[in-house]
Coordinates of C-alpha atoms in Angstrom, one line a residue:
Chain A
M1000 CA -9.1 -67.5 30.1
L1001 CA -12.4 -66.1 28.9
S1002 CA -14.2 -67.8 26.0
E1003 CA -15.5 -65.8 23.0
K1004 CA -19.0 -66.3 24.3
E1005 CA -18.1 -64.8 27.7
T1006 CA -16.2 -61.9 26.2
G1007 CA -19.4 -61.1 24.3
R1008 CA -21.7 -61.6 27.3
Y1009 CA -19.7 -59.3 29.5
S1010 CA -18.6 -56.8 26.8
R1011 CA -20.3 -53.8 28.3
Q1012 CA -18.5 -54.3 31.6
I1013 CA -15.2 -55.5 30.1
S1014 CA -15.0 -52.1 28.4
Y1015 CA -14.9 -50.7 32.0
I1016 CA -13.0 -53.3 34.1
G1017 CA -10.9 -54.8 31.3
E1018 CA -10.5 -58.6 30.6
E1019 CA -8.3 -58.7 33.6
G1020 CA -11.2 -57.5 35.8
Q1021 CA -13.5 -60.0 34.2
E1022 CA -11.0 -62.8 34.8
R1023 CA -10.9 -61.7 38.5
L1024 CA -14.7 -62.0 38.7
K1025 CA -14.5 -65.5 37.1
S1026 CA -11.8 -66.6 39.6
A1027 CA -13.8 -65.3 42.5
H1028 CA -15.8 -67.6 44.9
V1029 CA -18.6 -65.7 46.7
V1030 CA -20.3 -67.4 49.6
L1031 CA -23.7 -65.9 50.1
A1032 CA -25.4 -66.6 53.4
G1033 CA -29.1 -66.2 53.1
T1034 CA -31.2 -66.4 49.9
G1035 CA -34.1 -64.1 51.0
G1036 CA -34.8 -60.5 50.5
L1037 CA -31.1 -59.4 50.4
G1038 CA -29.7 -62.7 49.0
C1039 CA -31.9 -62.9 45.9
P1040 CA -30.9 -59.5 44.3
A1041 CA -27.3 -59.9 45.4
A1042 CA -27.0 -63.4 43.9
A1043 CA -28.8 -62.3 40.7
Y1044 CA -26.5 -59.5 40.0
L1045 CA -23.3 -61.4 40.9
C1046 CA -24.4 -64.2 38.7
A1047 CA -25.2 -61.8 35.8
A1048 CA -21.8 -60.1 36.4
G1049 CA -20.0 -63.5 35.9
V1050 CA -18.7 -64.3 39.4
G1051 CA -17.1 -67.7 38.8
R1052 CA -18.5 -69.6 41.8
L1053 CA -21.5 -68.8 44.0
T1054 CA -22.3 -70.8 47.1
L1055 CA -25.8 -70.3 48.5
I1056 CA -26.5 -71.1 52.1
D1057 CA -30.0 -71.2 53.5
S1058 CA -32.2 -73.6 55.5
D1059 CA -35.6 -72.1 54.7
Q1060 CA -38.4 -73.1 52.4
V1061 CA -40.1 -70.6 50.2
E1062 CA -43.3 -69.2 51.7
L1063 CA -46.1 -67.2 50.1
A1064 CA -45.2 -64.1 52.2
N1065 CA -41.6 -64.1 50.8
L1066 CA -42.7 -63.4 47.3
N1067 CA -43.1 -59.6 47.6
R1068 CA -39.3 -59.2 47.7
Q1069 CA -37.4 -62.5 47.2
I1070 CA -37.4 -62.3 43.5
L1071 CA -35.6 -65.6 42.7
H1072 CA -38.5 -67.5 44.3
W1073 CA -41.7 -67.7 42.4
E1074 CA -45.3 -68.9 43.0
K1075 CA -44.5 -72.4 41.8
D1076 CA -41.6 -72.6 44.4
I1077 CA -43.7 -72.4 47.5
G1078 CA -42.7 -75.2 49.9
R1079 CA -39.4 -75.9 48.1
N1080 CA -35.9 -75.3 49.6
K1081 CA -34.8 -71.7 48.8
V1082 CA -31.3 -72.8 47.9
I1083 CA -32.7 -75.1 45.2
S1084 CA -35.2 -72.6 43.9
A1085 CA -32.5 -69.9 43.7
R1086 CA -29.9 -72.2 42.1
E1087 CA -32.3 -73.1 39.3
K1088 CA -33.0 -69.5 38.4
L1089 CA -29.3 -68.5 38.6
E1090 CA -28.2 -71.5 36.4
A1091 CA -30.8 -70.5 33.8
M1092 CA -29.7 -66.9 33.9
N1093 CA -26.0 -67.6 33.4
P1094 CA -24.7 -71.1 32.6
W1095 CA -21.1 -69.8 32.9
V1096 CA -21.4 -69.5 36.7
I1097 CA -21.0 -72.5 39.0
I1098 CA -23.8 -72.5 41.6
E1099 CA -23.6 -74.6 44.8
D1100 CA -26.4 -75.0 47.2
I1101 CA -26.0 -75.7 50.9
F1102 CA -29.1 -76.5 52.9
E1103 CA -27.9 -75.5 56.4
T1104 CA -28.4 -72.9 59.1
V1105 CA -25.3 -70.8 59.8
T1106 CA -24.0 -71.5 63.3
M1107 CA -20.8 -70.8 65.2
K1108 CA -19.9 -74.5 64.7
N1109 CA -20.4 -74.8 60.9
A1110 CA -19.6 -71.2 59.7
P1111 CA -15.8 -71.5 59.5
A1112 CA -15.9 -74.6 57.3
L1113 CA -18.8 -73.3 55.2
T1114 CA -16.8 -70.2 54.3
E1115 CA -13.1 -71.3 54.3
Q1116 CA -12.9 -71.6 50.5
A1117 CA -14.5 -68.2 49.8
S1118 CA -12.8 -65.2 48.3
L1119 CA -15.5 -63.1 50.0
I1120 CA -18.7 -63.6 52.1
I1121 CA -22.0 -61.8 51.8
D1122 CA -24.0 -61.6 55.0
A1123 CA -27.6 -61.6 53.7
L1124 CA -29.0 -63.3 56.8
D1125 CA -32.0 -62.3 58.7
N1126 CA -30.9 -62.6 62.4
F1127 CA -28.0 -61.4 64.5
S1128 CA -27.1 -64.8 66.0
A1129 CA -26.3 -66.2 62.6
R1130 CA -24.7 -62.9 61.5
Y1131 CA -22.3 -63.0 64.5
A1132 CA -21.4 -66.6 63.6
L1133 CA -20.6 -65.5 60.1
N1134 CA -18.6 -62.6 61.4
H1135 CA -16.5 -64.9 63.6
A1136 CA -15.9 -67.2 60.6
A1137 CA -14.9 -64.3 58.4
L1138 CA -12.4 -63.1 61.1
Q1139 CA -11.1 -66.7 61.6
N1140 CA -10.6 -67.3 57.9
G1141 CA -9.4 -63.7 57.1
I1142 CA -12.1 -63.2 54.4
P1143 CA -13.9 -59.9 53.8
C1144 CA -17.6 -60.0 54.7
I1145 CA -20.2 -57.6 53.3
H1146 CA -22.9 -57.0 55.8
G1147 CA -26.4 -55.7 55.0
A1148 CA -29.6 -55.6 57.0
V1149 CA -33.1 -54.1 56.5
C1150 CA -36.4 -53.3 58.2
G1151 CA -39.4 -51.5 56.7
L1152 CA -37.9 -48.6 54.6
D1153 CA -34.6 -48.7 56.4
G1154 CA -31.4 -50.5 55.6
H1155 CA -27.7 -50.4 56.2
I1156 CA -24.5 -51.9 54.8
T1157 CA -20.8 -52.0 55.6
T1158 CA -17.8 -54.0 54.4
V1159 CA -15.8 -55.8 57.0
I1160 CA -12.2 -56.5 56.2
P1161 CA -10.6 -58.6 59.0
G1162 CA -7.7 -56.8 60.7
R1163 CA -8.4 -53.5 58.9
T1164 CA -11.9 -52.4 59.8
A1165 CA -14.4 -52.6 62.6
C1166 CA -16.1 -56.0 62.6
L1167 CA -19.8 -56.7 63.0
Q1168 CA -19.4 -57.2 66.7
C1169 CA -17.5 -53.9 67.0
I1170 CA -20.3 -52.0 65.2
F1171 CA -23.2 -53.8 66.8
P1172 CA -22.1 -55.2 70.1
H1173 CA -25.7 -55.8 71.1
P1174 CA -28.2 -57.4 68.7
P1175 CA -31.2 -55.4 67.6
G1176 CA -34.4 -57.3 68.3
G1177 CA -37.1 -58.5 65.9
S1178 CA -37.0 -61.0 63.1
D1179 CA -40.4 -61.1 61.5
V1180 CA -40.1 -57.5 60.4
P1181 CA -42.3 -55.5 58.1
V1182 CA -40.5 -54.8 54.8
I1183 CA -41.2 -53.0 51.5
G1184 CA -39.6 -55.2 48.9
T1185 CA -37.5 -52.5 47.3
T1186 CA -35.6 -52.0 50.6
P1187 CA -33.7 -55.3 50.6
G1188 CA -33.5 -54.9 46.8
I1189 CA -31.5 -51.7 47.2
I1190 CA -29.3 -53.0 50.1
G1191 CA -28.8 -56.4 48.4
L1192 CA -27.7 -54.6 45.2
L1193 CA -25.3 -52.4 47.2
Q1194 CA -23.9 -55.7 48.7
A1195 CA -23.3 -57.0 45.1
H1196 CA -21.8 -53.7 44.1
E1197 CA -19.4 -53.8 47.0
A1198 CA -18.5 -57.4 46.1
I1199 CA -17.7 -56.4 42.5
K1200 CA -15.5 -53.5 43.6
L1201 CA -13.6 -55.7 46.1
I1202 CA -13.1 -58.4 43.5
T1203 CA -12.0 -56.2 40.6
G1204 CA -10.3 -53.5 42.6
I1205 CA -12.3 -50.6 41.2
G1206 CA -13.4 -47.7 43.4
T1207 CA -13.3 -47.8 47.2
V1208 CA -15.5 -50.0 49.4
L1209 CA -17.4 -49.2 52.6
E1210 CA -14.4 -49.8 54.9
N1211 CA -15.1 -48.4 58.4
R1212 CA -18.2 -46.7 57.0
L1213 CA -21.8 -47.6 57.7
L1214 CA -24.1 -46.6 54.9
I1215 CA -27.6 -45.9 56.1
W1216 CA -30.4 -45.9 53.6
D1217 CA -33.7 -44.1 54.5
G1218 CA -36.3 -45.0 52.0
R1219 CA -38.8 -42.4 53.3
D1220 CA -37.1 -39.6 51.4
S1221 CA -34.6 -41.8 49.5
S1222 CA -31.6 -40.4 51.4
I1223 CA -28.3 -41.9 52.2
A1224 CA -26.0 -41.1 55.1
T1225 CA -22.6 -42.6 55.9
V1226 CA -21.1 -42.7 59.4
H1227 CA -17.5 -43.3 60.3
L1228 CA -16.7 -46.4 62.3
E1229 CA -13.7 -47.6 64.3
R1230 CA -12.5 -50.9 65.6
D1231 CA -13.3 -51.4 69.2
P1232 CA -10.2 -52.5 71.0
E1233 CA -12.4 -54.2 73.6
C1234 CA -14.4 -56.1 71.0
R1235 CA -15.3 -59.7 72.0
A1236 CA -14.7 -60.9 68.4
C1237 CA -11.7 -59.0 67.2
G1238 CA -10.4 -56.9 70.2
I1239 CA -7.1 -57.3 72.1
N1240 CA -8.5 -60.0 74.3
S1241 CA -10.1 -62.1 71.5
S1242 CA -8.8 -65.4 70.1
Y1243 CA -8.6 -63.5 66.8
A1244 CA -6.0 -61.1 68.1
T1245 CA -4.0 -63.9 69.7
R1246 CA -4.0 -65.9 66.5
T1247 CA -3.1 -63.1 64.1
G1248 CA -0.4 -61.7 66.3
E1249 CA -2.3 -58.5 66.8
R1250 CA -2.1 -58.9 70.5
Q1251 CA 1.2 -57.5 71.6
Chain B
M1365 CA -26.3 -24.3 74.4
K1366 CA -27.5 -25.6 71.1
V1367 CA -26.8 -29.1 69.8
V1368 CA -27.9 -30.7 66.6
V1369 CA -29.7 -34.0 66.7
R1370 CA -29.7 -36.3 63.6
A1371 CA -32.1 -39.1 63.9
F1372 CA -32.1 -42.1 61.6
A1373 CA -34.6 -44.8 60.6
R1374 CA -37.4 -45.2 63.1
F1375 CA -36.1 -42.3 65.2
R1376 CA -36.5 -40.0 62.3
E1377 CA -40.2 -40.9 62.1
V1378 CA -40.6 -40.1 65.8
V1379 CA -38.2 -37.3 66.4
G1380 CA -38.1 -35.6 63.0
D1381 CA -35.2 -35.2 60.6
V1382 CA -32.8 -32.7 62.1
N1383 CA -33.5 -30.9 65.3
T1384 CA -31.5 -28.2 67.0
L1385 CA -32.0 -28.7 70.7
D1386 CA -31.4 -26.1 73.4
I1387 CA -30.0 -27.9 76.5
P1388 CA -28.4 -26.5 79.6
E1389 CA -24.6 -25.8 79.5
G1390 CA -22.6 -28.8 80.6
S1391 CA -25.3 -31.4 79.7
G1392 CA -24.2 -34.8 78.5
I1393 CA -25.6 -37.5 76.2
Q1394 CA -27.7 -38.9 79.0
E1395 CA -29.5 -35.5 79.5
L1396 CA -29.9 -35.1 75.8
L1397 CA -31.5 -38.5 75.4
T1398 CA -33.7 -37.9 78.4
A1399 CA -34.9 -34.6 76.9
L1400 CA -35.7 -36.4 73.6
G1401 CA -37.4 -39.2 75.5
A1402 CA -39.7 -36.7 77.2
R1403 CA -41.2 -35.6 73.9
S1404 CA -43.5 -38.6 73.7
H1405 CA -44.1 -42.1 75.0
E1406 CA -43.0 -43.5 71.7
C1407 CA -39.7 -41.6 71.8
R1408 CA -39.1 -42.8 75.4
D1409 CA -39.9 -46.4 74.4
L1410 CA -37.5 -46.3 71.5
L1411 CA -34.6 -44.9 73.6
F1412 CA -35.1 -46.5 77.0
D1413 CA -35.9 -49.9 78.4
E1414 CA -38.4 -50.6 81.2
E1415 CA -35.7 -49.7 83.8
G1416 CA -34.9 -46.4 82.2
R1417 CA -31.6 -47.5 80.8
V1418 CA -30.6 -46.5 77.2
R1419 CA -31.4 -49.5 75.0
E1420 CA -28.3 -51.5 74.5
H1421 CA -28.5 -51.9 70.7
I1422 CA -28.9 -48.2 69.9
I1423 CA -25.9 -46.5 68.2
V1424 CA -25.1 -43.0 69.4
M1425 CA -22.6 -40.9 67.4
V1426 CA -21.1 -37.6 68.4
N1427 CA -19.7 -35.5 65.6
R1428 CA -20.0 -38.6 63.4
R1429 CA -17.9 -40.7 65.7
R1430 CA -19.4 -43.8 67.3
L1431 CA -19.7 -43.5 71.0
A1432 CA -18.8 -46.5 73.1
R1433 CA -21.6 -47.9 75.2
N1434 CA -19.8 -47.2 78.4
A1435 CA -19.1 -43.6 77.4
I1436 CA -22.8 -42.6 77.2
A1437 CA -23.0 -41.7 80.9
S1438 CA -19.7 -39.7 80.9
T1439 CA -19.8 -37.8 77.6
V1440 CA -20.4 -34.1 78.0
L1441 CA -21.6 -32.1 75.0
S1442 CA -20.4 -28.7 73.7
E1443 CA -22.1 -26.0 71.8
E1444 CA -22.9 -27.1 68.2
D1445 CA -22.0 -30.7 68.7
E1446 CA -23.9 -33.1 66.4
V1447 CA -25.5 -36.1 68.0
A1448 CA -26.7 -38.9 65.7
I1449 CA -28.9 -41.7 66.9
Y1450 CA -29.5 -44.9 64.9
P1451 CA -31.5 -48.0 66.0
P1452 CA -29.9 -50.7 63.8
V1453 CA -32.1 -53.0 61.7
A1454 CA -31.7 -56.8 61.6
G1455 CA -33.8 -58.3 58.9
G1456 CA -32.9 -59.7 55.5

């Protein structure tokens, strides 16, 4: 049930998604892996939209060089844990949202337990080994995962729905290199917001999400292209010979 | 025959936006990528590793369909096919 305060706070979106849509947002639990360039804008907009519970996962501390894009971390936060810095800002932004902080690195071992309570996962990480671990956990728990990545003026995003769409491993079977990449702050801003946008659509049921589509953003001329994707039957993570297929009965 | 090349992200900086490439009849993806790689050292470095193999992480699409890695060597192109190349990004 929404309080009068909440109905007022979200009135401009309730007129679009209805109180039922707002209730869905309030009941949702989004696990956001990474509170950097992608995670900050994604978390800020999901918090403002009234997602009921947001779990932030990150094991980094705020550095000076983060501040051109990681908008929840400020000058005074340098040296502090990112999850704490982000949680403080989000709690101040919207006291109706429950924010949890988990100071951990996402690994194959811990990812399933970190995400099992989620209604959906946002992959706002900065390296492919952790992204693959999150993908495995999403498949294992049957939870949609919204993947986004950036470099320089380039970014991409897709929504992975276990059993229905290509998974991260199908799309990117070999990890792209490079972690300390150049980045113009607005690039993760745009992709992070698209991730929040996909999350709001998935939770409320409005519109259609990027299922089996990879959206590619080119910031040089501000153009967007989408390419069609398919599941790879030979995929190590979700293909016919994977433990995922055996467990879900997809392997016939 | 003429094929259209759509380059994304870093490739677009190096190869240009959309190119129509004239390649011999019966050419495949491998020949097309080799022709692109011959344009400059930067092009070749983006597409091929030190041993001359197409870099593993690069995504190649033919007529907007993702091409499986093991199909690169065997895929033959036809007139007006569209080949898209995307080097995925990883940062966050």
